Coordinates of C-alpha atoms in Angstrom, one line a residue:
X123 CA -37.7 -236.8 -34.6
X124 CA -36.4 -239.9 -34.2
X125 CA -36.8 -241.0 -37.7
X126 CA -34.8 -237.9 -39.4
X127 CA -31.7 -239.4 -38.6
X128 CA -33.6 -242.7 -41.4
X129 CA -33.9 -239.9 -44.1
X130 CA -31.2 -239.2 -46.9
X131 CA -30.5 -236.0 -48.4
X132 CA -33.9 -235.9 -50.8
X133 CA -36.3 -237.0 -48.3
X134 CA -34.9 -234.7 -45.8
X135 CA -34.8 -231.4 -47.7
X136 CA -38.6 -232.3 -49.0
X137 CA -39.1 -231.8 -45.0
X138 CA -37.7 -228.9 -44.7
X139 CA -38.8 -227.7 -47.6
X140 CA -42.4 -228.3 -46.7
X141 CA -41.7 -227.2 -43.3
X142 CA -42.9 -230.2 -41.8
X143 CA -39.9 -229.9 -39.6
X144 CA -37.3 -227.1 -38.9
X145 CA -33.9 -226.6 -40.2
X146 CA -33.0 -226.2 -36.1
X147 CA -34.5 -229.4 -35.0
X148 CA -32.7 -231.3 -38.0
X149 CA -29.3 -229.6 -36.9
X150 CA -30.2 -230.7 -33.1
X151 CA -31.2 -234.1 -34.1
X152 CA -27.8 -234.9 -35.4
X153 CA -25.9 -233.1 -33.3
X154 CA -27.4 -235.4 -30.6
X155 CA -26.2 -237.9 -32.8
X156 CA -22.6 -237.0 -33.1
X157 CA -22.3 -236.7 -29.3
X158 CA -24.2 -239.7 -28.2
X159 CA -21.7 -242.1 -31.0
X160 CA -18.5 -240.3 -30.4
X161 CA -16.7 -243.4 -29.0
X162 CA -16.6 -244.1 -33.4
X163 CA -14.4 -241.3 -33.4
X164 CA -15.8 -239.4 -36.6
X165 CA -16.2 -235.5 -35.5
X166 CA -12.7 -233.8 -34.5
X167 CA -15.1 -230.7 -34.1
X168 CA -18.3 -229.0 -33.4
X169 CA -19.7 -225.7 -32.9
X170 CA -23.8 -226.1 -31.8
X171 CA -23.7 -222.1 -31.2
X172 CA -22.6 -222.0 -35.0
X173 CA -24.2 -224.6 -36.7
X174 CA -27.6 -223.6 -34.8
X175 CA -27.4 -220.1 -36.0
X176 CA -26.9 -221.3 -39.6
X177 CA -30.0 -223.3 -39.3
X178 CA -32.0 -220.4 -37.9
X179 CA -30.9 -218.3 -40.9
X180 CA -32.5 -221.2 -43.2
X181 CA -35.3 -221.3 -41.4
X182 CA -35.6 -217.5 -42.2
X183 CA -35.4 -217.9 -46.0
X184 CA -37.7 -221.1 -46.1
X185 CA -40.3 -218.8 -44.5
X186 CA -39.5 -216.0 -47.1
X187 CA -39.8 -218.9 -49.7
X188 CA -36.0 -217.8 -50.4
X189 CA -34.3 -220.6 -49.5
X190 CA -31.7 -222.5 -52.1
X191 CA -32.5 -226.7 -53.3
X192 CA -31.1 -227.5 -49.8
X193 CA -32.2 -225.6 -47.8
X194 CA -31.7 -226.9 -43.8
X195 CA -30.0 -230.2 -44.8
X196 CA -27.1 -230.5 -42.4
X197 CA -23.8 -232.0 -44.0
X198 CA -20.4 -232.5 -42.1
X199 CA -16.8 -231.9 -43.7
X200 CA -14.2 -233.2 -44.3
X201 CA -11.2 -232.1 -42.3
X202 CA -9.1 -231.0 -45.4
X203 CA -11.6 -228.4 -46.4
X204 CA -10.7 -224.8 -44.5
X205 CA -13.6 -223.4 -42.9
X206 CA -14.5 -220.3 -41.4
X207 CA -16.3 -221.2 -38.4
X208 CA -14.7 -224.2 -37.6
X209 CA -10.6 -224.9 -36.7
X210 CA -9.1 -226.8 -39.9
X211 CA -6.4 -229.2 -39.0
X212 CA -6.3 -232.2 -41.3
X213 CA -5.8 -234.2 -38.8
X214 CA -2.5 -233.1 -38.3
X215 CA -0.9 -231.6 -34.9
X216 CA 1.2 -229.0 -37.4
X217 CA -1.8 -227.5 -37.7
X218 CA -3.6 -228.0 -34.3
X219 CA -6.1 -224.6 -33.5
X220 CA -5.8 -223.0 -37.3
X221 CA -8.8 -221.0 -37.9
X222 CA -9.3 -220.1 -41.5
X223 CA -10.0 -216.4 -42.8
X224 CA -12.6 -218.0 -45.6
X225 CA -14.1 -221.3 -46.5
X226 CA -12.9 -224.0 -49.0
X227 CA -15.2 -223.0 -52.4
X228 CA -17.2 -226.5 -51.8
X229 CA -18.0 -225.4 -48.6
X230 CA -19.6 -222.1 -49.2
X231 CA -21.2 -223.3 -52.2
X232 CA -23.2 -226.1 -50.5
X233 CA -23.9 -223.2 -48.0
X234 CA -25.1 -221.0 -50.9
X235 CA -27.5 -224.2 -51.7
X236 CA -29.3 -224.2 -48.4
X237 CA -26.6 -226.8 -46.6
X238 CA -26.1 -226.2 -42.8
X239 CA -22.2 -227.4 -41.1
X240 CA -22.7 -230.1 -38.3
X241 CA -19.0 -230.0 -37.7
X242 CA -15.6 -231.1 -38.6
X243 CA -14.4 -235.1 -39.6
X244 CA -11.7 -236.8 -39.1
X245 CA -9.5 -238.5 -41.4
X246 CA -5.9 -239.6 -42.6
X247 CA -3.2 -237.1 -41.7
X248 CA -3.3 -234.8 -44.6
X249 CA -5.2 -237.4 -46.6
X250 CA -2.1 -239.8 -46.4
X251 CA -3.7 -243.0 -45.9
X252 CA -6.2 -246.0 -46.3
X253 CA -7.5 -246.9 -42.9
X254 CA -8.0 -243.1 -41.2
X255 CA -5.9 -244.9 -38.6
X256 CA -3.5 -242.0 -39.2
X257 CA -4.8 -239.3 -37.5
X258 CA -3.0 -237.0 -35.8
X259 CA -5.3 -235.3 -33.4
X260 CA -8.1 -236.1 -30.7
X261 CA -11.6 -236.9 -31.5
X262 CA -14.4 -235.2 -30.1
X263 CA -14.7 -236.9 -26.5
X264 CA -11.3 -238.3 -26.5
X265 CA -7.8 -236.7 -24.9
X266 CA -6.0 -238.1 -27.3
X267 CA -5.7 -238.9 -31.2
X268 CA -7.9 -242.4 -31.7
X269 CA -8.4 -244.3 -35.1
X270 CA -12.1 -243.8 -36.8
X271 CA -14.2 -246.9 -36.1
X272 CA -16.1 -248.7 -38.6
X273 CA -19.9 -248.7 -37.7
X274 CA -20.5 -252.3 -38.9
X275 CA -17.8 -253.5 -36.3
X276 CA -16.0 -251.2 -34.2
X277 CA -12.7 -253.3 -34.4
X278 CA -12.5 -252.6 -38.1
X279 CA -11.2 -249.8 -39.6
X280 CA -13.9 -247.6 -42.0
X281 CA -11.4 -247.1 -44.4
X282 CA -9.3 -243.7 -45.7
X283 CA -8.8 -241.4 -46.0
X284 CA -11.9 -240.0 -45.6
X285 CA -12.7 -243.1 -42.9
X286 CA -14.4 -239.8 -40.8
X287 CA -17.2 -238.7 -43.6
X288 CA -17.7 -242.6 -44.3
X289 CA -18.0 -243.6 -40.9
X290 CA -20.5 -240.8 -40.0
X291 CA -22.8 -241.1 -42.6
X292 CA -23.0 -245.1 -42.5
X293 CA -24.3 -244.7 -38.7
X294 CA -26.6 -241.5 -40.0
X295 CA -24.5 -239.0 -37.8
X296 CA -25.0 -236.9 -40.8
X297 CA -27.3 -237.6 -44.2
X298 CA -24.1 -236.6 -46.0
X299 CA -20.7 -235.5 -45.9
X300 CA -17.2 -233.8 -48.1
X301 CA -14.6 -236.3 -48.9
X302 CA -11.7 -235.9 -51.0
X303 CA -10.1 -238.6 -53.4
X304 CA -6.7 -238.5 -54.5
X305 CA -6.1 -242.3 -54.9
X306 CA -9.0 -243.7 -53.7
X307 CA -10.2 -241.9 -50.5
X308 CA -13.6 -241.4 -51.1
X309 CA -14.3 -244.7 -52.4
X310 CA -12.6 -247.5 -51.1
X311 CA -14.0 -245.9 -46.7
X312 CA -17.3 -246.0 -49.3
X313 CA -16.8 -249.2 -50.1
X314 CA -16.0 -250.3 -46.8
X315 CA -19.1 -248.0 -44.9
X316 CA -21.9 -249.6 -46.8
X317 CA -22.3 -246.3 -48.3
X318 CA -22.5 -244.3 -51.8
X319 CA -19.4 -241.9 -52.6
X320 CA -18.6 -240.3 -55.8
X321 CA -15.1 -238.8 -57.0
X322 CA -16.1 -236.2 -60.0
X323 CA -13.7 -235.9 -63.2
X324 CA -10.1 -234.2 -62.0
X325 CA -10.8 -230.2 -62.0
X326 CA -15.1 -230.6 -61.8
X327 CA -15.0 -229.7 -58.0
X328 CA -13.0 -226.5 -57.0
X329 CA -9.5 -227.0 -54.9
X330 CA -9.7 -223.8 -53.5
X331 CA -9.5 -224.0 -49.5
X332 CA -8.7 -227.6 -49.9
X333 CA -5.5 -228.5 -48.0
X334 CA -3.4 -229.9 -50.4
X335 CA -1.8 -233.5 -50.4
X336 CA -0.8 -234.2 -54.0
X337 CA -2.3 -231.5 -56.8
X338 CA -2.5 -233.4 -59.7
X339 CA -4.2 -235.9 -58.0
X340 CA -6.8 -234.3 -55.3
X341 CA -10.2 -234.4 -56.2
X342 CA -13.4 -233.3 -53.8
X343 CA -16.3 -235.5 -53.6
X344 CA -19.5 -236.2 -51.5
X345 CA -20.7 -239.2 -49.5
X346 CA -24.6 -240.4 -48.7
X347 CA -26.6 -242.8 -48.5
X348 CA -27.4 -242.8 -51.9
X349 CA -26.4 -242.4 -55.4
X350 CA -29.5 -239.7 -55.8
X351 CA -28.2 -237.9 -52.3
X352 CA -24.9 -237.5 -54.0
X353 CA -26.6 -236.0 -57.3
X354 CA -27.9 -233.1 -55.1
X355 CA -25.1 -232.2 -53.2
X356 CA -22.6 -232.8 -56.6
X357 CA -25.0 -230.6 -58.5
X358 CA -25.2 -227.8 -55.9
X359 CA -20.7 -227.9 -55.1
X360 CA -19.1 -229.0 -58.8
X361 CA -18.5 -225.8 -61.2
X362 CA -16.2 -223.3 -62.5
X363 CA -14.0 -221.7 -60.2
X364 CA -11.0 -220.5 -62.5
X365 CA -9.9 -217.5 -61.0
X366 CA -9.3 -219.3 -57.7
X367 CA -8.0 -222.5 -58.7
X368 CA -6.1 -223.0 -61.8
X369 CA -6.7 -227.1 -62.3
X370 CA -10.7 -225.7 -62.3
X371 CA -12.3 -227.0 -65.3
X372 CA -14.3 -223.7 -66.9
X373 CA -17.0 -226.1 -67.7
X374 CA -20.9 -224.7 -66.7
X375 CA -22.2 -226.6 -63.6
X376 CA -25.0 -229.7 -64.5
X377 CA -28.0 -230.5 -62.5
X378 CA -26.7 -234.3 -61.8
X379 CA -30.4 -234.9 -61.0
X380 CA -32.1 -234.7 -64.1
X381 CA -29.8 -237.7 -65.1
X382 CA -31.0 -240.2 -62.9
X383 CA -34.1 -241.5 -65.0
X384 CA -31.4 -242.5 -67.7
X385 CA -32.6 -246.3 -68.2
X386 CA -30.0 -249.1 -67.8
X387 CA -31.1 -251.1 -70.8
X388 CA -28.2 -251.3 -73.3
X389 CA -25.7 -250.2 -71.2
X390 CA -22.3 -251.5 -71.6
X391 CA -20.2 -252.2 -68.6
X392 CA -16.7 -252.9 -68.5
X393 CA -15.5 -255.5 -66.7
X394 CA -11.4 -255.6 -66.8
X395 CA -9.8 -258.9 -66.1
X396 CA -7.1 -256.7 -64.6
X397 CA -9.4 -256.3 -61.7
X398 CA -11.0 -259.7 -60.9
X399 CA -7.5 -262.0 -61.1
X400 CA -5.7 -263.1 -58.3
X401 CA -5.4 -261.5 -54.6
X402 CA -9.0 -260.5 -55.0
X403 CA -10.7 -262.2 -51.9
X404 CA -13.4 -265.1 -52.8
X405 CA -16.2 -263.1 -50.7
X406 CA -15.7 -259.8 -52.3
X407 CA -15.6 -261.3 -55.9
X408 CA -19.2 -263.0 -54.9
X409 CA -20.5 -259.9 -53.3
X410 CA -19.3 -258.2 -56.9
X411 CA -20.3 -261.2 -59.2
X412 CA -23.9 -260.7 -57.6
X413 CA -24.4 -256.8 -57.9
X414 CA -23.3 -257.0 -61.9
X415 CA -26.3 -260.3 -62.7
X416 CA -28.2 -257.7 -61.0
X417 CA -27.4 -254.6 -63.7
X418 CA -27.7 -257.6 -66.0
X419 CA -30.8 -258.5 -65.1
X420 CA -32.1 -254.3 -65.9
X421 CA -30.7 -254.4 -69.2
X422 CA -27.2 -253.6 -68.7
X423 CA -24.5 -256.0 -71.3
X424 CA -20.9 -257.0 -69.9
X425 CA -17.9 -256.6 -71.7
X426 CA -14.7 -257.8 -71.4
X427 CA -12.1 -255.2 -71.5
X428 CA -8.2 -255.0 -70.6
X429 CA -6.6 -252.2 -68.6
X430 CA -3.1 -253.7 -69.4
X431 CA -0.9 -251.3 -67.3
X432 CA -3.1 -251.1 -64.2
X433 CA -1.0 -252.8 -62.4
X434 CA 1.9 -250.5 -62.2
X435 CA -0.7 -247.9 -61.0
X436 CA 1.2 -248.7 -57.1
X437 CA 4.4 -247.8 -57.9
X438 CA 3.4 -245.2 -60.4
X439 CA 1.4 -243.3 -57.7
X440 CA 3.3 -243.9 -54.7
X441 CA 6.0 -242.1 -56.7
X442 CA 4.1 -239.1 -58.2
X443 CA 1.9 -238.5 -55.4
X444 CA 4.6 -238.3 -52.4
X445 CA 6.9 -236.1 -54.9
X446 CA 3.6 -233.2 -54.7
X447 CA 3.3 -234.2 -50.9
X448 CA 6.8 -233.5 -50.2
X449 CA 6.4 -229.8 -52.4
X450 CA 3.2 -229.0 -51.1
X451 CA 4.4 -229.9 -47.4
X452 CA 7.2 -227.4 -47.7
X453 CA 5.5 -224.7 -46.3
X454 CA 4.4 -225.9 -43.1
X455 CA 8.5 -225.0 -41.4
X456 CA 7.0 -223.4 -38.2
X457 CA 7.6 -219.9 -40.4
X458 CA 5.0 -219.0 -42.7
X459 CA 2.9 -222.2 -41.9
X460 CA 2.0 -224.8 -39.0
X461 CA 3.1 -226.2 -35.7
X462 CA 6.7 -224.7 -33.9
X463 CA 8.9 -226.1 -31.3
X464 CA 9.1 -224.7 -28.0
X465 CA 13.1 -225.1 -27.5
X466 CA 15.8 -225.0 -30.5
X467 CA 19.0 -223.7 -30.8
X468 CA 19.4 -221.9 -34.5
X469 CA 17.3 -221.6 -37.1
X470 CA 17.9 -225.1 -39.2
X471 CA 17.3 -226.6 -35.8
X472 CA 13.8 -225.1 -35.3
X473 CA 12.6 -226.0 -38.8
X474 CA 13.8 -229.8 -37.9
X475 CA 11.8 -230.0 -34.9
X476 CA 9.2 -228.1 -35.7
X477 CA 8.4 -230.9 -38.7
X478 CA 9.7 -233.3 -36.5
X479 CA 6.9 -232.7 -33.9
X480 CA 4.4 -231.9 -36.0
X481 CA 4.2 -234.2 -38.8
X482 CA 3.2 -238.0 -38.0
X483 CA 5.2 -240.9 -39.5
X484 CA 3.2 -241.9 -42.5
X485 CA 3.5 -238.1 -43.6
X486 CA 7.2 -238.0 -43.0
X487 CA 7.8 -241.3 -45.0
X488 CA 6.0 -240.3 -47.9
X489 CA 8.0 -236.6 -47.5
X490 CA 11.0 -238.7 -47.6
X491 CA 10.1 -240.5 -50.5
X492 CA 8.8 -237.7 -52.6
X493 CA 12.0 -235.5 -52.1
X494 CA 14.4 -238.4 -52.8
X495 CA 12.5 -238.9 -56.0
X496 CA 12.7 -235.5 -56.7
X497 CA 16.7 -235.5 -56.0
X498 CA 19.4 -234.6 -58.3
X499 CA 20.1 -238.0 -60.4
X500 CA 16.8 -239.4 -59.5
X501 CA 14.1 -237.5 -60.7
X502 CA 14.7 -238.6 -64.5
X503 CA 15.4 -242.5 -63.3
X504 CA 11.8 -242.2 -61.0
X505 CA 9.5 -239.1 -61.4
X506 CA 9.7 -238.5 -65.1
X507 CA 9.2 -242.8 -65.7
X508 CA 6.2 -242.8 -63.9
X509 CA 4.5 -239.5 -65.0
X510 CA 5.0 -241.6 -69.1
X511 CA 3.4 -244.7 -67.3
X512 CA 0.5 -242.3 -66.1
X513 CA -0.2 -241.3 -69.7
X514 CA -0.2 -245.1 -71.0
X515 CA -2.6 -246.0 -67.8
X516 CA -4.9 -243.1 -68.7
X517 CA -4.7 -244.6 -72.9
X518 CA -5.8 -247.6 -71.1
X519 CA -9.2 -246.5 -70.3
X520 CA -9.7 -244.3 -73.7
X521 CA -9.1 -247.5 -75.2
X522 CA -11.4 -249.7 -73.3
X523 CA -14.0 -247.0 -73.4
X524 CA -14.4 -247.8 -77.2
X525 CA -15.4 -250.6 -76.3
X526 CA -18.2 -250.0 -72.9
X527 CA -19.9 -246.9 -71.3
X528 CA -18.8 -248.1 -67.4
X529 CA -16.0 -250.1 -65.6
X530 CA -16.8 -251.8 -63.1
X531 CA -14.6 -253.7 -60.7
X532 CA -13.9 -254.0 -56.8
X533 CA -13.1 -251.0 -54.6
X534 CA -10.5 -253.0 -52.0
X535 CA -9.1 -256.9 -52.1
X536 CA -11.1 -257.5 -49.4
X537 CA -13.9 -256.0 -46.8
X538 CA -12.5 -253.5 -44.3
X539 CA -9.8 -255.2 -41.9
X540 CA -9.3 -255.3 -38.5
X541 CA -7.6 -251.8 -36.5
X542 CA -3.8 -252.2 -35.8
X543 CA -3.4 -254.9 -38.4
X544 CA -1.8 -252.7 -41.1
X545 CA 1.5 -252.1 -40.2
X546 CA 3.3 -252.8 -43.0
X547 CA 3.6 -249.7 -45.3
X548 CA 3.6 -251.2 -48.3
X549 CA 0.6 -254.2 -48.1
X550 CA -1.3 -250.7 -47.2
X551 CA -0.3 -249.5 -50.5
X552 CA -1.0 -252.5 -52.4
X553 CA -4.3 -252.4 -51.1
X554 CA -5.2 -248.7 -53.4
X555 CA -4.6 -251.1 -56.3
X556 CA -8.1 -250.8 -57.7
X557 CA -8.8 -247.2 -57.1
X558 CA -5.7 -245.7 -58.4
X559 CA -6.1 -246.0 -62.5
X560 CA -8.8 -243.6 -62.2
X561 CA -7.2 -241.1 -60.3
X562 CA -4.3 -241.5 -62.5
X563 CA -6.4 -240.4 -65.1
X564 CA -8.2 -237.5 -63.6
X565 CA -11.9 -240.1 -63.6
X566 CA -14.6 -239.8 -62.4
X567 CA -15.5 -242.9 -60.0
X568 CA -18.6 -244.0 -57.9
X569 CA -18.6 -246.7 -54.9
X570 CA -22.1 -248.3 -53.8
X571 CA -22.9 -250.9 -51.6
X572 CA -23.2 -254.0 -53.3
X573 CA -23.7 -256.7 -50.5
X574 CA -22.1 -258.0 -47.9
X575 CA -19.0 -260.2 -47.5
X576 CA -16.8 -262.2 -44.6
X577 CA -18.1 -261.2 -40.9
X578 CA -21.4 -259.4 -42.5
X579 CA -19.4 -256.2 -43.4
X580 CA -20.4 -254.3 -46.5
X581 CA -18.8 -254.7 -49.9
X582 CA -18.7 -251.8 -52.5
X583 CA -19.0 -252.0 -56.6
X584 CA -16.6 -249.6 -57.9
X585 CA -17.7 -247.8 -61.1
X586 CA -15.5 -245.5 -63.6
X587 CA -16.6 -243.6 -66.4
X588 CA -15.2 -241.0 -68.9
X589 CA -14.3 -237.4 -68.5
X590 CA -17.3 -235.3 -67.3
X591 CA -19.7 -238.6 -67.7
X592 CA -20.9 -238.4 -63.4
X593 CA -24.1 -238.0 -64.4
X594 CA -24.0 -241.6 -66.1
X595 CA -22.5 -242.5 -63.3
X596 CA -24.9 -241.6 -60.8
X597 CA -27.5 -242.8 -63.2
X598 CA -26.2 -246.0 -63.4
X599 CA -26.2 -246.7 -59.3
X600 CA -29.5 -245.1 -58.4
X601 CA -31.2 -247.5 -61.2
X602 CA -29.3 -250.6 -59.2
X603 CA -30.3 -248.7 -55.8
X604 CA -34.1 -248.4 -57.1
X605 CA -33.8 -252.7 -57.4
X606 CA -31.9 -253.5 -54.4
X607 CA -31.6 -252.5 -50.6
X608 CA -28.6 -252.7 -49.7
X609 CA -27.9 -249.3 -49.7
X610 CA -30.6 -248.8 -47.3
X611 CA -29.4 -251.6 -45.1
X612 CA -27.8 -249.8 -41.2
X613 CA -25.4 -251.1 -39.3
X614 CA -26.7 -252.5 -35.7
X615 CA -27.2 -249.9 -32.8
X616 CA -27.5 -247.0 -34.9
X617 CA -30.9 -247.3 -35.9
X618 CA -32.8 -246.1 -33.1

């Protein structure tokens, strides 16, 4: 048993599957898990009486020989996907104790594949954030709200938003876990977590039941150990769901899997000067430098190529994405949605401090900003500019993918900093720089461990392809994870 906790997704379900072990004792085993680390702060909820009976339902079908590809394999979520069984609160206190009527599409399609809910993770209020020090309410075992902790050293942050889903599977509290990417949330906490995280093309996964931060922008994604764990659980939640969400691509599902023999040799990766100049720290570059002789060395070519307006990416999404957030956020007024004051006087003054109290300060900044940009006299002088720079940044990449297959670059300036050191808004932002291009232009994007940097912590490879091209993707990493080890590298006292 004390080995399960070692086993990614594959290994794992070839267990189950074999019925060398029980979907129950998987689910107890990591449950265990989740209690005995929950000073890291990763599980804002769990249900054993529900997750248990979920595994004893697999166990059923496996007997039958009617169980789905993953049969038994527990997964945690992130907390912007609604679920059924478990309250949905993205982090927020406006929406502290909200049950959901149904489950986010991911969600009940990994259940459809076998997949059995450890619990709920923590993250950025609403997604709005790069450190998961945002977070709005407690952790499992805690009073009050607490940052996520980085496995690899506690006083570091694991990154955001999805710091939660990266944080628990680097210190195997679960093989694998939901995250969603709207600027870089899925792979920059990947980057930092020594762990494998993949954003698909905009519209591949369903938004339906995810809580929504900035539409055009929010993508759902998975995080494992490894670039073939992430095949399975893409394979099994990506697909057409058009009559539920409308930015769903009606594009067939793909078996991710199948891709991952694609050899490396001839390969052309991308490597953007935009993304290795100056502000990128010397460790990180090395760490980076390191992992691309290494796709060299299997047969991959580099390439120079230029992404020439990536650097107005910052200001491009901090303005697009905060005008959604302030639209989306609209409904949660203490009315139809969310968290309501206790005492008020008239109506105007119970919508103020109902968002007042429910709504933490990065949320309310980036409300601010997204309804002044969206104001009368503005919106042509800020929101309409930046949605034309969007289009140039996504000609960018059709450009440079004339010219390569991959591009590859860093996922963060530097390896995961220290808790309570980002207070300044806007050095936060500039931190996203790497990670937004892509989401600007609905990419698909990988992170995978690449080595280590300053004070041992991990450092991730960040790789982009074109539309619809994750099986490439994933092909590309698990050929660099079959060479190397540092994906299977654990952080210390999360071994045993």
């Amino acid at each position: 048993m004390t080995e399960l906790h070692r086993m990614g997704v594959a290994a794992l379900a070839a267990q189950l599957r074999d019925r060398r072990i029980s979907s129950v004792e998987a689910a107890q085993h990591f449950l265990a898990r989740a209690r005995r680390h929950q000073a890291l702060a990763t599980f804002l909820a769990i249900d054993e009486e529900v997750t248990l009976a979920q595994a004893r339902a697999q166990d059923a079908l496996i007997a039958r020989g009617a169980a789905g590809p993953l049969a038994g394999v527990p997964v945690a979520h992130k907390d912007v996907f609604v679920t059924r069984d478990f309250p949905t609160t993205a982090a927020s206190r406006m929406l502290a104790g909200y049950r959901s009527p149904f489950d986010a599409t991911i969600v009940s399609r990994l259940a459809e594949a076998g997949c059995v809910t450890l619990g709920k993770l923590a993250c950025d209020e609403f997604a709005m954030g790069g450190a998961s020090e945002n977070v709005g309410v407690p952790a499992l075992g805690f009073d009050a709200p607490q940052p996520v902790r980085n496995p690899w050293n506690s006083t570091r942050v694991p990154g955001g938003s999805s710091g939660g889903s990266a944080a628990a599977v680097a210190a195997r509290l679960a093989p694998a876990a939901t995250g969603s990417d709207t600027g870089g949330s899925i792979r920059q906490p990947a980057g930092f977590c020594g762990i494998t995280g993949i954003k698909p093309t905009y519209g591949r996964a369903s938004r339906y039941g995810m809580i929504a931060y900035a539409s055009s922008l929010d993508q759902a994604g998975v995080m494992g150990t490894s670039a073939e764990d992430c095949a399975l659980l893409l394979s099994a939640m990506c697909g057409p769901d058009v009559l539920r969400d409308a930015t769903s691509v009606d594009r067939p599902a793909e078996d991710y899997s199948r891709a991952l023999a694609q050899p490396l040799a001839g390969l052309r990766i991308g490597v953007p000067e935009e993304f290795f100049g100056e502000g990128l720290a010397e460790d990180v570059r090395a760490a980076l430098d390191a992992a691309l002789q290494q796709y060299e060395s299997l047969g991959a070519r580099r390439v120079p190529v230029q992404l020439p307006h990536s650097p107005l990416a910052v200001p491009v999404y901090y303005i697009i994405s905060p005008a959604e957030a302030s639209s989306n956020l609209s409904r949660f007024d203490g009315v139809r949605y969310g968290h309501r004051a206790q005492r008020y006087g008239d109506l105007l003054d119970m919508y103020q401090k109902s968002r007042a109290e429910g709504f933490g300060e990065e949320v309310k900044r980036r409300i601010m900003i997204g309804t002044y940009v969206l104001s009368e006299g503005y919106y042509d002088a800020y929101y309409l500019q930046a949605q034309k720079v969007r289009r140039l940044i996504a000609d960018d990449f059709q450009q440079a993918f004339t010219q390569c297959d991959l591009i590859a670059g860093p996922v963060a300036p530097t390896v995961a900093p220290l808790i309570g050191t980002q207070s300044d808004p806007v050095q936060t932002y500039l931190a996203d720089i790497y990670t937004l291009p892509a989401s600007l232009a609905g990419l698909p994007g990988l992170a995978h461990p690449a080595g280590f940097g300053a004070q041992g912590m991990p450092v991730g490879l960040q790789l982009v392809a074109n539309h619809f091209q994750e099986g490439r993707l994933l092909a590309a990493a698990h050929r660099f994870q079959q060479a190397t080890d540092h994906h299977l590298q654990q952080p210390e006292g999360y071994g045993a």
